[in-house]
Coordinates of C-alpha atoms in Angstrom, one line a residue:
Chain H
X1 CA -19.8 -7.7 28.9
X2 CA -22.4 -7.7 31.1
X3 CA -20.8 -5.2 33.3
X4 CA -20.0 -2.7 30.6
X5 CA -23.6 -2.7 29.6
X6 CA -24.4 -2.5 33.3
X7 CA -22.5 1.0 33.5
X8 CA -24.3 2.3 30.2
X9 CA -21.1 1.7 27.9
X10 CA -23.3 1.2 24.6
X11 CA -21.5 3.6 21.5
X12 CA -18.1 2.4 23.0
X13 CA -15.7 -0.2 21.1
X14 CA -14.3 -3.4 22.3
X15 CA -10.5 -4.1 21.0
X16 CA -9.1 -7.7 21.1
X17 CA -5.9 -8.1 21.7
X18 CA -6.0 -11.8 22.2
X19 CA -6.0 -14.9 20.0
X20 CA -8.6 -16.6 22.1
X21 CA -11.4 -18.6 20.7
X22 CA -14.0 -17.5 23.0
X23 CA -13.4 -14.3 22.9
X24 CA -13.8 -14.2 19.3
X25 CA -17.2 -15.9 20.2
X26 CA -18.3 -13.2 21.9
X27 CA -18.2 -10.3 18.8
X28 CA -22.1 -10.7 17.9
X29 CA -23.1 -10.4 21.5
X30 CA -20.9 -6.7 21.7
X31 CA -22.7 -5.8 18.7
X32 CA -25.8 -6.5 19.6
X33 CA -25.4 -4.4 22.7
X34 CA -24.3 -1.2 21.1
X35 CA -20.5 -2.0 20.6
X36 CA -18.2 -1.8 17.4
X37 CA -15.5 -3.9 17.7
X38 CA -11.5 -3.8 16.3
X39 CA -9.4 -7.1 16.4
X40 CA -6.1 -8.4 15.8
X41 CA -7.7 -12.1 16.9
X42 CA -8.6 -14.0 12.9
X43 CA -10.6 -16.6 14.4
X44 CA -13.9 -15.0 14.3
X45 CA -13.3 -13.7 10.9
X46 CA -12.3 -17.3 9.6
X47 CA -14.3 -19.6 11.1
X48 CA -16.7 -22.0 9.3
X49 CA -18.9 -19.6 7.2
X50 CA -22.5 -20.6 8.8
X51 CA -20.9 -18.7 12.5
X52 CA -19.3 -16.1 10.5
X53 CA -22.6 -15.1 8.6
X54 CA -24.1 -14.7 11.9
X55 CA -21.5 -12.5 13.3
X56 CA -21.7 -10.2 10.3
X57 CA -25.4 -10.2 10.2
X58 CA -24.9 -9.1 14.0
X59 CA -23.1 -6.4 13.0
X60 CA -25.1 -5.3 10.0
X61 CA -28.4 -5.1 12.1
X62 CA -27.0 -3.2 14.7
X63 CA -25.6 -0.6 12.5
X64 CA -21.9 -1.4 14.6
X65 CA -18.5 -2.3 12.8
X66 CA -16.2 -4.5 12.6
X67 CA -12.8 -4.0 11.8
X68 CA -9.6 -5.8 11.7
X69 CA -7.1 -4.2 9.7
X70 CA -4.1 -6.2 11.3
X71 CA -5.6 -9.6 10.8
X72 CA -3.8 -9.4 7.3
X73 CA -0.1 -8.0 6.8
X74 CA -0.4 -6.0 10.7
X75 CA -0.7 -2.1 10.2
X76 CA 0.1 -3.0 6.7
X77 CA -3.0 -1.0 4.4
X78 CA -3.9 -4.5 3.0
X79 CA -7.9 -4.6 4.4
X80 CA -8.8 -1.4 4.0
X81 CA -7.4 -1.1 0.7
X82 CA -9.0 -4.1 -0.7
X83 CA -12.5 -2.9 0.7
X84 CA -12.2 0.4 -0.9
X85 CA -11.7 -1.1 -4.2
X86 CA -14.8 -3.0 -3.9
X87 CA -16.8 -0.3 -2.2
X88 CA -16.1 1.9 -5.3
X89 CA -17.6 -1.1 -7.3
X90 CA -14.1 -2.5 -8.5
X91 CA -14.0 -6.6 -8.9
X92 CA -11.0 -7.9 -7.7
X93 CA -9.4 -10.8 -9.6
X94 CA -6.4 -12.3 -7.9
X95 CA -4.7 -11.3 -4.8
X96 CA -1.1 -13.5 -4.2
X97 CA 0.5 -12.9 -1.4
X98 CA 3.5 -13.8 0.9
X99 CA 1.3 -13.2 4.4
X100 CA 4.0 -15.2 6.9
X101 CA 7.2 -13.3 8.0
X102 CA 7.7 -16.5 9.6
X103 CA 8.1 -18.8 6.8
X104 CA 9.5 -15.9 4.2
X105 CA 12.0 -15.6 7.0
X106 CA 12.7 -19.2 6.5
X107 CA 12.9 -19.4 3.0
X108 CA 14.3 -15.9 1.8
X109 CA 17.3 -16.7 4.8
X110 CA 17.9 -20.4 3.8
X111 CA 21.2 -20.7 1.8
X112 CA 22.2 -24.2 1.7
X113 CA 24.8 -22.9 4.6
X114 CA 22.8 -23.5 7.6
X115 CA 20.0 -26.4 8.2
X116 CA 16.1 -25.8 8.3
X117 CA 15.9 -27.0 11.3
X118 CA 19.0 -24.9 12.4
X119 CA 17.2 -21.6 11.4
X120 CA 13.7 -22.3 12.5
X121 CA 15.3 -23.2 16.0
X122 CA 16.7 -19.2 15.4
X123 CA 13.7 -18.2 14.5
X124 CA 11.8 -19.2 17.5
X125 CA 14.8 -17.7 19.8
X126 CA 14.3 -14.7 17.8
X127 CA 10.6 -14.3 18.8
X128 CA 9.1 -14.8 14.9
X129 CA 7.6 -17.8 15.0
X130 CA 4.6 -19.1 17.7
X131 CA 5.7 -21.0 20.8
X132 CA 5.2 -23.9 18.9
X133 CA 6.8 -23.0 15.5
X134 CA 4.8 -26.2 14.1
X135 CA 1.9 -23.8 13.9
X136 CA 3.7 -21.7 11.5
X137 CA 5.1 -24.7 9.1
X138 CA 1.8 -26.3 8.6
X139 CA 0.5 -23.0 6.9
X140 CA -2.8 -22.7 9.4
X141 CA -1.7 -19.1 9.8
X142 CA -1.6 -18.1 6.3
X143 CA -5.0 -20.6 5.6
X144 CA -6.6 -18.1 8.1
X145 CA -5.4 -14.9 6.3
X146 CA -6.4 -16.3 3.1
X147 CA -9.8 -16.9 4.0
X148 CA -10.2 -13.7 5.3
X149 CA -9.1 -12.0 2.5
X150 CA -11.5 -14.6 0.2
X151 CA -14.5 -13.6 1.9
X152 CA -13.8 -10.0 1.7
X153 CA -13.3 -10.0 -1.9
X154 CA -16.9 -11.2 -1.7
X155 CA -15.7 -15.3 -1.9
X156 CA -17.5 -16.9 1.1
X157 CA -15.4 -20.0 1.1
X158 CA -15.4 -22.2 4.0
X159 CA -12.2 -22.9 6.2
X160 CA -11.5 -26.6 4.5
X161 CA -11.8 -25.0 1.3
X162 CA -8.2 -23.9 1.4
X163 CA -5.7 -25.8 -0.2
X164 CA -2.8 -26.0 2.3
X165 CA 0.8 -27.5 1.4
X166 CA 2.6 -26.9 5.0
X167 CA 6.5 -26.1 4.3
X168 CA 7.0 -29.2 5.9
X169 CA 5.5 -32.6 5.2
X170 CA 2.1 -33.5 7.2
X171 CA 3.9 -36.4 8.7
X172 CA 6.6 -34.9 10.5
X173 CA 4.4 -32.1 12.1
X174 CA 2.1 -34.9 13.6
X175 CA 5.3 -35.5 15.3
X176 CA 5.9 -34.9 19.1
X177 CA 7.7 -31.7 20.0
X178 CA 10.4 -33.7 20.8
X179 CA 11.0 -35.9 17.6
X180 CA 9.4 -32.9 15.4
X181 CA 12.9 -31.4 14.9
X182 CA 14.7 -34.9 14.2
X183 CA 12.1 -35.6 11.5
X184 CA 13.0 -32.0 10.2
X185 CA 16.6 -33.3 9.9
X186 CA 15.9 -36.3 8.6
X187 CA 14.0 -34.3 5.6
X188 CA 16.3 -31.7 5.0
X189 CA 17.7 -33.6 1.9
X190 CA 14.9 -33.0 0.4
X191 CA 14.4 -29.6 1.0
X192 CA 18.0 -28.9 0.2
X193 CA 16.8 -30.4 -3.4
X194 CA 13.9 -28.1 -3.5
X195 CA 16.4 -24.8 -3.2
X196 CA 19.4 -26.3 -5.1
X197 CA 16.9 -26.7 -8.0
X198 CA 15.4 -22.8 -7.9
X199 CA 18.6 -21.7 -8.0
X200 CA 19.8 -23.3 -10.8
X201 CA 17.1 -22.0 -12.4
X202 CA 17.6 -18.3 -10.7
X203 CA 14.6 -18.6 -9.3
X204 CA 13.2 -17.7 -5.5
X205 CA 11.4 -19.9 -2.7
X206 CA 8.4 -18.4 -1.0
X207 CA 5.7 -19.5 0.8
X208 CA 2.9 -18.0 -1.6
X209 CA -1.2 -17.3 -0.7
X210 CA -2.9 -17.1 -4.1
X211 CA -6.6 -15.7 -3.7
X212 CA -9.2 -15.6 -6.5
X213 CA -12.8 -16.7 -7.4
X214 CA -11.1 -20.0 -9.0
X215 CA -8.6 -21.1 -5.9
X216 CA -8.1 -20.5 -2.5
X217 CA -4.3 -21.9 -2.0
X218 CA -1.3 -21.7 -0.6
X219 CA 2.4 -23.4 -0.6
X220 CA 5.7 -23.2 -1.7
X221 CA 6.3 -22.0 -5.3
X222 CA 9.9 -21.2 -7.4
X223 CA 9.2 -18.1 -8.3
X224 CA 11.3 -16.6 -10.8
X225 CA 13.8 -13.6 -9.5
X226 CA 11.9 -10.3 -10.9
X227 CA 8.5 -11.5 -9.5
X228 CA 7.5 -8.9 -7.6
X229 CA 7.1 -11.5 -4.5
X230 CA 10.3 -13.0 -4.9
X231 CA 12.3 -9.5 -3.8
X232 CA 10.1 -9.7 -0.3
X233 CA 13.2 -10.7 2.3
X234 CA 13.3 -11.3 5.7
X235 CA 9.8 -11.5 8.0
X236 CA 8.3 -9.0 5.5
X237 CA 5.1 -9.8 3.7
X238 CA 3.8 -8.6 0.3
X239 CA 0.5 -8.4 -1.2
X240 CA -0.6 -8.4 -4.9
X241 CA -4.0 -7.2 -5.9
X242 CA -5.5 -7.8 -9.3
X243 CA -8.4 -6.2 -10.6
X244 CA -10.6 -5.1 -13.1
X245 CA -10.2 -1.4 -13.5
X246 CA -6.7 -1.1 -12.6
X247 CA -4.2 -1.5 -15.4
X248 CA -1.7 -3.1 -13.5
X249 CA -1.4 -4.6 -10.1
X250 CA -1.3 -2.7 -6.8
X251 CA 1.5 -3.7 -4.4
X252 CA 1.8 -3.3 -0.7
X253 CA 5.2 -4.4 0.9
X254 CA 6.8 -4.1 4.5
X255 CA 6.6 -5.4 7.7
X256 CA 4.0 -7.5 8.3
X257 CA 4.2 -8.6 11.8
X258 CA 5.7 -7.2 14.8
X259 CA 3.8 -6.3 18.4
X260 CA 4.5 -2.3 17.6
X261 CA 2.9 -2.4 13.8
X262 CA 0.0 -4.7 15.1
X263 CA -0.5 -1.8 18.0
X264 CA -0.4 0.4 15.6
X265 CA -3.2 -0.8 13.4
X266 CA -5.4 -1.8 16.1
X267 CA -5.0 1.6 17.2
X268 CA -5.8 3.1 13.6
X269 CA -9.2 1.0 13.6
X270 CA -10.0 2.1 16.8
X271 CA -9.9 5.8 15.8
X272 CA -11.9 4.5 12.6
X273 CA -14.3 3.0 14.1
X274 CA -15.0 6.3 16.7
X275 CA -15.6 8.3 13.6
Chain S
X1 CA -21.6 27.9 -2.9
X2 CA -24.7 30.7 -2.4
X3 CA -27.1 28.3 -4.1
X4 CA -26.3 25.4 -2.1
X5 CA -26.3 27.2 1.4
X6 CA -29.3 28.8 0.3
X7 CA -31.0 25.1 -0.2
X8 CA -29.7 24.4 3.3
X9 CA -27.3 22.3 1.9
X10 CA -24.8 21.9 5.0
X11 CA -23.5 18.7 6.0
X12 CA -22.8 17.9 2.7
X13 CA -19.5 16.9 0.8
X14 CA -18.3 18.9 -2.1
X15 CA -15.9 17.1 -4.5
X16 CA -13.6 19.2 -6.9
X17 CA -12.6 17.3 -9.9
X18 CA -11.0 20.9 -11.7
X19 CA -7.6 21.6 -11.3
X20 CA -8.7 25.0 -11.3
X21 CA -7.7 27.8 -9.2
X22 CA -10.8 29.9 -8.4
X23 CA -12.0 26.5 -7.4
X24 CA -9.3 25.8 -5.0
X25 CA -9.6 28.8 -3.7
X26 CA -12.7 28.5 -2.2
X27 CA -12.5 25.3 0.3
X28 CA -12.2 27.5 3.3
X29 CA -15.5 29.4 2.5
X30 CA -16.9 25.9 1.5
X31 CA -15.5 24.4 5.1
X32 CA -17.3 27.4 7.1
X33 CA -20.3 27.0 5.6
X34 CA -20.6 23.4 6.4
X35 CA -19.4 21.3 3.9
X36 CA -16.7 18.7 3.7
X37 CA -14.4 19.0 1.1
X38 CA -13.1 15.7 -1.7
X39 CA -10.4 17.1 -4.4
X40 CA -8.1 15.4 -7.0
X41 CA -7.0 19.5 -7.4
X42 CA -3.5 19.8 -5.9
X43 CA -3.2 23.6 -6.2
X44 CA -4.5 24.5 -2.3
X45 CA -2.9 21.7 -1.3
X46 CA 0.4 22.9 -2.8
X47 CA -0.4 26.6 -2.1
X48 CA 1.6 28.8 -0.5
X49 CA 1.9 28.0 3.5
X50 CA 0.2 31.5 4.4
X51 CA -3.1 30.5 2.4
X52 CA -2.8 26.5 2.9
X53 CA -2.6 27.2 6.8
X54 CA -5.6 29.6 6.9
X55 CA -7.1 27.0 4.8
X56 CA -6.4 24.0 7.2
X57 CA -8.0 26.5 10.1
X58 CA -10.6 27.0 8.5
X59 CA -11.8 23.1 8.4
X60 CA -10.1 22.4 12.0
X61 CA -12.6 25.3 13.3
X62 CA -15.2 24.4 11.5
X63 CA -14.9 20.5 12.2
X64 CA -15.4 19.8 8.3
X65 CA -13.3 17.3 6.9
X66 CA -10.7 17.9 3.3
X67 CA -9.7 14.7 1.9
X68 CA -7.3 14.3 -0.8
X69 CA -6.3 11.0 -1.3
X70 CA -5.8 11.2 -4.7
X71 CA -3.8 14.2 -5.3
X72 CA -0.5 11.8 -4.4
X73 CA -0.6 8.7 -6.8
X74 CA -4.0 8.8 -7.9
X75 CA -6.0 5.8 -5.8
X76 CA -3.4 4.7 -4.5
X77 CA -3.5 4.4 -0.3
X78 CA -0.8 7.0 0.3
X79 CA -2.0 10.0 1.9
X80 CA -4.5 8.0 4.0
X81 CA -1.4 5.1 5.0
X82 CA 0.6 8.1 5.8
X83 CA -2.5 10.1 8.2
X84 CA -2.7 7.0 10.1
X85 CA 0.9 6.3 11.0
X86 CA 0.9 9.7 11.4
X87 CA -2.1 9.5 14.0
X88 CA -0.7 6.5 16.0
X89 CA 2.5 8.5 16.5
X90 CA 4.8 7.2 14.3
X91 CA 7.7 9.6 13.0
X92 CA 8.1 9.4 8.9
X93 CA 11.8 10.0 8.6
X94 CA 11.7 9.8 4.7
X95 CA 9.6 9.4 1.3
X96 CA 11.3 8.4 -1.5
X97 CA 9.0 8.1 -4.4
X98 CA 7.9 7.8 -8.3
X99 CA 4.8 10.3 -8.4
X100 CA 4.5 10.9 -12.1
X101 CA 3.1 8.3 -14.4
X102 CA 4.7 10.3 -17.9
X103 CA 8.1 10.8 -16.6
X104 CA 7.9 7.4 -15.3
X105 CA 6.6 6.0 -18.6
X106 CA 9.5 8.5 -20.7
X107 CA 12.4 6.9 -18.2
X108 CA 11.1 3.2 -18.0
X109 CA 10.2 3.0 -22.0
X110 CA 13.6 4.7 -23.3
X111 CA 16.4 2.5 -24.6
X112 CA 18.4 5.0 -27.3
X113 CA 16.3 3.1 -29.6
X114 CA 14.0 5.8 -29.7
X115 CA 14.6 9.5 -29.4
X116 CA 13.4 11.1 -26.1
X117 CA 11.3 13.7 -28.4
X118 CA 9.9 10.9 -30.6
X119 CA 8.7 9.6 -26.7
X120 CA 7.6 12.7 -25.7
X121 CA 5.2 13.0 -29.0
X122 CA 3.7 9.3 -28.4
X123 CA 3.3 9.4 -24.5
X124 CA 1.4 12.7 -25.4
X125 CA -1.0 11.1 -28.0
X126 CA -1.1 8.2 -25.7
X127 CA -2.8 10.6 -22.9
X128 CA 0.2 10.1 -20.4
X129 CA 0.9 13.9 -20.6
X130 CA -1.0 17.5 -20.0
X131 CA -1.7 19.3 -23.4
X132 CA 1.4 20.7 -22.9
X133 CA 3.4 18.1 -21.8
X134 CA 6.4 21.1 -20.6
X135 CA 3.8 20.8 -17.8
X136 CA 4.9 17.2 -17.1
X137 CA 8.9 17.6 -17.9
X138 CA 9.3 20.7 -15.8
X139 CA 8.7 18.6 -12.4
X140 CA 6.4 20.8 -11.4
X141 CA 3.8 18.5 -10.7
X142 CA 5.9 16.4 -8.7
X143 CA 6.9 19.3 -7.3
X144 CA 3.1 20.1 -6.0
X145 CA 2.9 16.2 -4.7
X146 CA 6.7 16.2 -3.0
X147 CA 5.3 19.4 -0.9
X148 CA 1.6 17.9 -0.1
X149 CA 3.8 14.6 1.8
X150 CA 5.9 17.4 3.4
X151 CA 3.5 19.0 4.9
X152 CA 1.4 15.9 5.7
X153 CA 4.0 14.3 7.6
X154 CA 4.2 17.4 9.1
X155 CA 7.1 19.6 7.8
X156 CA 5.4 22.4 6.5
X157 CA 7.5 23.8 3.8
X158 CA 7.1 26.4 0.9
X159 CA 6.5 25.8 -2.5
X160 CA 9.7 27.5 -3.3
X161 CA 11.4 25.2 -0.9
X162 CA 10.9 22.2 -3.3
X163 CA 13.9 21.4 -4.9
X164 CA 13.1 20.5 -8.5
X165 CA 15.7 19.6 -11.3
X166 CA 13.5 18.9 -15.1
X167 CA 13.9 16.0 -17.1
X168 CA 15.0 18.6 -19.5
X169 CA 16.8 21.7 -19.1
X170 CA 14.9 24.7 -18.1
X171 CA 16.2 27.0 -21.3
X172 CA 14.4 24.4 -23.1
X173 CA 11.5 24.2 -21.5
X174 CA 11.2 28.2 -21.7
X175 CA 11.0 27.7 -25.3
X176 CA 7.9 28.3 -27.0
X177 CA 5.7 25.4 -27.9
X178 CA 7.0 25.2 -31.9
X179 CA 10.6 25.5 -31.0
X180 CA 10.6 22.7 -28.0
X181 CA 10.6 19.9 -29.5
X182 CA 13.5 21.0 -32.2
X183 CA 15.5 22.1 -29.0
X184 CA 15.1 18.8 -27.4
X185 CA 16.1 16.8 -30.1
X186 CA 19.5 18.9 -30.3
X187 CA 19.8 18.1 -26.4
X188 CA 19.2 14.3 -27.2
X189 CA 23.0 13.3 -27.2
X190 CA 23.3 14.2 -23.5
X191 CA 20.2 12.3 -22.7
X192 CA 21.6 9.4 -24.3
X193 CA 25.0 9.9 -22.6
X194 CA 22.9 9.8 -19.1
X195 CA 21.3 7.2 -20.3
X196 CA 24.6 4.9 -21.7
X197 CA 26.3 5.3 -18.5
X198 CA 23.4 4.1 -15.9
X199 CA 23.5 0.8 -18.2
X200 CA 27.3 0.6 -17.8
X201 CA 26.8 0.3 -14.4
X202 CA 23.8 -1.9 -14.8
X203 CA 21.5 1.1 -13.2
X204 CA 17.7 2.5 -14.0
X205 CA 17.3 6.2 -14.4
X206 CA 13.7 7.2 -12.7
X207 CA 12.5 10.6 -11.6
X208 CA 12.5 10.1 -7.8
X209 CA 11.3 12.9 -5.7
X210 CA 12.6 12.4 -2.0
X211 CA 10.6 14.0 1.2
X212 CA 12.7 13.9 4.6
X213 CA 13.2 16.6 7.5
X214 CA 16.5 17.5 5.2
X215 CA 15.4 17.6 2.1
X216 CA 12.6 18.0 -0.2
X217 CA 13.7 17.6 -4.1
X218 CA 12.8 15.6 -7.1
X219 CA 15.2 15.0 -10.4
X220 CA 16.4 12.4 -12.2
X221 CA 18.7 9.3 -10.6
X222 CA 20.5 6.8 -11.9
X223 CA 19.3 3.5 -9.4
X224 CA 20.5 -0.2 -8.7
X225 CA 18.9 -2.6 -11.0
X226 CA 17.4 -3.9 -7.5
X227 CA 16.1 -0.5 -5.6
X228 CA 12.7 -0.7 -5.3
X229 CA 12.1 2.0 -7.2
X230 CA 14.2 0.9 -10.4
X231 CA 11.3 -2.1 -10.7
X232 CA 8.8 0.8 -11.5
X233 CA 7.8 0.5 -15.2
X234 CA 5.3 1.9 -17.3
X235 CA 3.0 4.8 -16.3
X236 CA 3.3 3.3 -12.4
X237 CA 4.0 4.9 -9.1
X238 CA 5.8 3.9 -6.1
X239 CA 6.1 5.0 -2.6
X240 CA 8.5 4.4 -0.3
X241 CA 8.0 5.2 3.3
X242 CA 10.2 4.9 5.9
X243 CA 9.5 5.5 9.3
X244 CA 10.6 5.0 12.9
X245 CA 8.0 2.5 13.9
X246 CA 8.6 -0.3 11.0
X247 CA 11.6 -2.0 10.8
X248 CA 11.2 -1.9 7.1
X249 CA 9.9 0.4 4.9
X250 CA 6.2 0.4 3.2
X251 CA 6.4 -0.1 -0.1
X252 CA 3.1 0.7 -2.2
X253 CA 3.2 0.5 -5.7
X254 CA 0.5 0.3 -8.7
X255 CA -1.3 2.6 -11.3
X256 CA -0.4 6.0 -10.0
X257 CA -2.7 7.9 -12.9
X258 CA -5.8 7.3 -14.9
X259 CA -9.2 8.7 -14.8
X260 CA -11.2 5.6 -13.5
X261 CA -8.2 5.1 -10.5
X262 CA -8.7 8.5 -9.8
X263 CA -12.9 8.4 -9.5
X264 CA -12.6 5.5 -7.8
X265 CA -10.6 6.9 -5.1
X266 CA -12.4 10.5 -5.2
X267 CA -15.6 8.3 -4.9
X268 CA -13.7 6.5 -2.0
X269 CA -12.9 10.2 0.0
X270 CA -16.6 10.6 -0.6
X271 CA -18.0 7.6 1.2
X272 CA -15.1 8.3 4.1
X273 CA -16.5 11.7 4.4
X274 CA -20.2 10.8 4.7
X275 CA -18.9 8.7 7.5

């Protein structure tokens, strides 16, 4: 930053494509030095309210922009759509969404013939999970996204206000990496029962985030087959936005992850920030 | 315009909320006088290529912007999403869409118990149709939207290159307004058969626009119940965008018409044009 400032690079755009905490903590400084920030890093946007507010204030006072479309649903037009609705005076009443390609891959692929632990290993091999899959299974990533969406609709929650039910029990996630798959296997039977119960009702298991004035939560839900979220297959994401002004919700669906999509989204944000 | 120019109102935004041909023909002049244009009027955007190109050129040379998000799917983020994908270097391979709330209301509500002509009268009463419903039933409105989408993905077609099959036969649409409902009733039986054939296969009738390098068309199609367009109910619109960079299509669905939504979309475009 000091080098960029020395070079007189104000009125520039800083793009953060890391998932780094230290980089995330520097956004305010960039803003105050004349930079707009484009980021796919969720950390600063889902930070505790105090540091989040300080960061937003730095951008407001400096007149710089911070754009982060790719933090939720990669390049799907989620944050931008919500921001435009809010700017136009609409009131977002509820967001229901599938926000994890990883968890949706597991839940939409599982059919009882292959064990969950085997599917987790496969998802890891395919590059769908974090290097440590426990980070996906814990729901932490979805919690951050739900928090970003909550703040976007004007409800400024703290991270601990997001009510997360992990995909596998917390006790198993707390195991060391070696013991982890072993414990998932021991727990399989309970998951298989959950799946069978859903099937017997003609329903589908999905990992759903819900954000409204009254709640901010995420966890497995059993959904009727005709529910707009139930049709989300593979690593796709789906976001349902219910608002005061729209007679029926807006539904946005498609690839919600992937390097190419995220790069596209970051590039779009850079183009917008440069306008 | 001359009054606005006299007042020194350059660097302003002209918003066209009419469906007027004369207003539409003035956009170039506005651009050359320093105005950006925001419009929900489809006429200039779906004009013959020669006048369309001249209009685009006026905006390119003057550095002014023309924004028209609401011409397709009202405030649903359709044009903006496609434009961003194209700007980011993605190639849109195909768009399949339900673009008429009116026609979708008729096709999704019809179940054989109430006649099509009665439903048309009801739709007119509910304000879902143009004052003359023949303008909706002819598919002209969908054709304009398909043409706008085609040009947006870089395929500059002439209006007559859009292959339109009206919802009811052209011979009936060409009748005078008095004879029209009478003739629709005479034709009902054929429509009922179309509906029954679809039902017997577990399919649904929808009025679908398809835009790709190879085709630009719109007409009734019988779709499998699990097709992403088949679930579109009432006056909603759904747009499916298939591109090179996305492993699965982007689907955008929701209220695609309505004064309030269109006003929101126009307001958003004004905010963007003012950036």
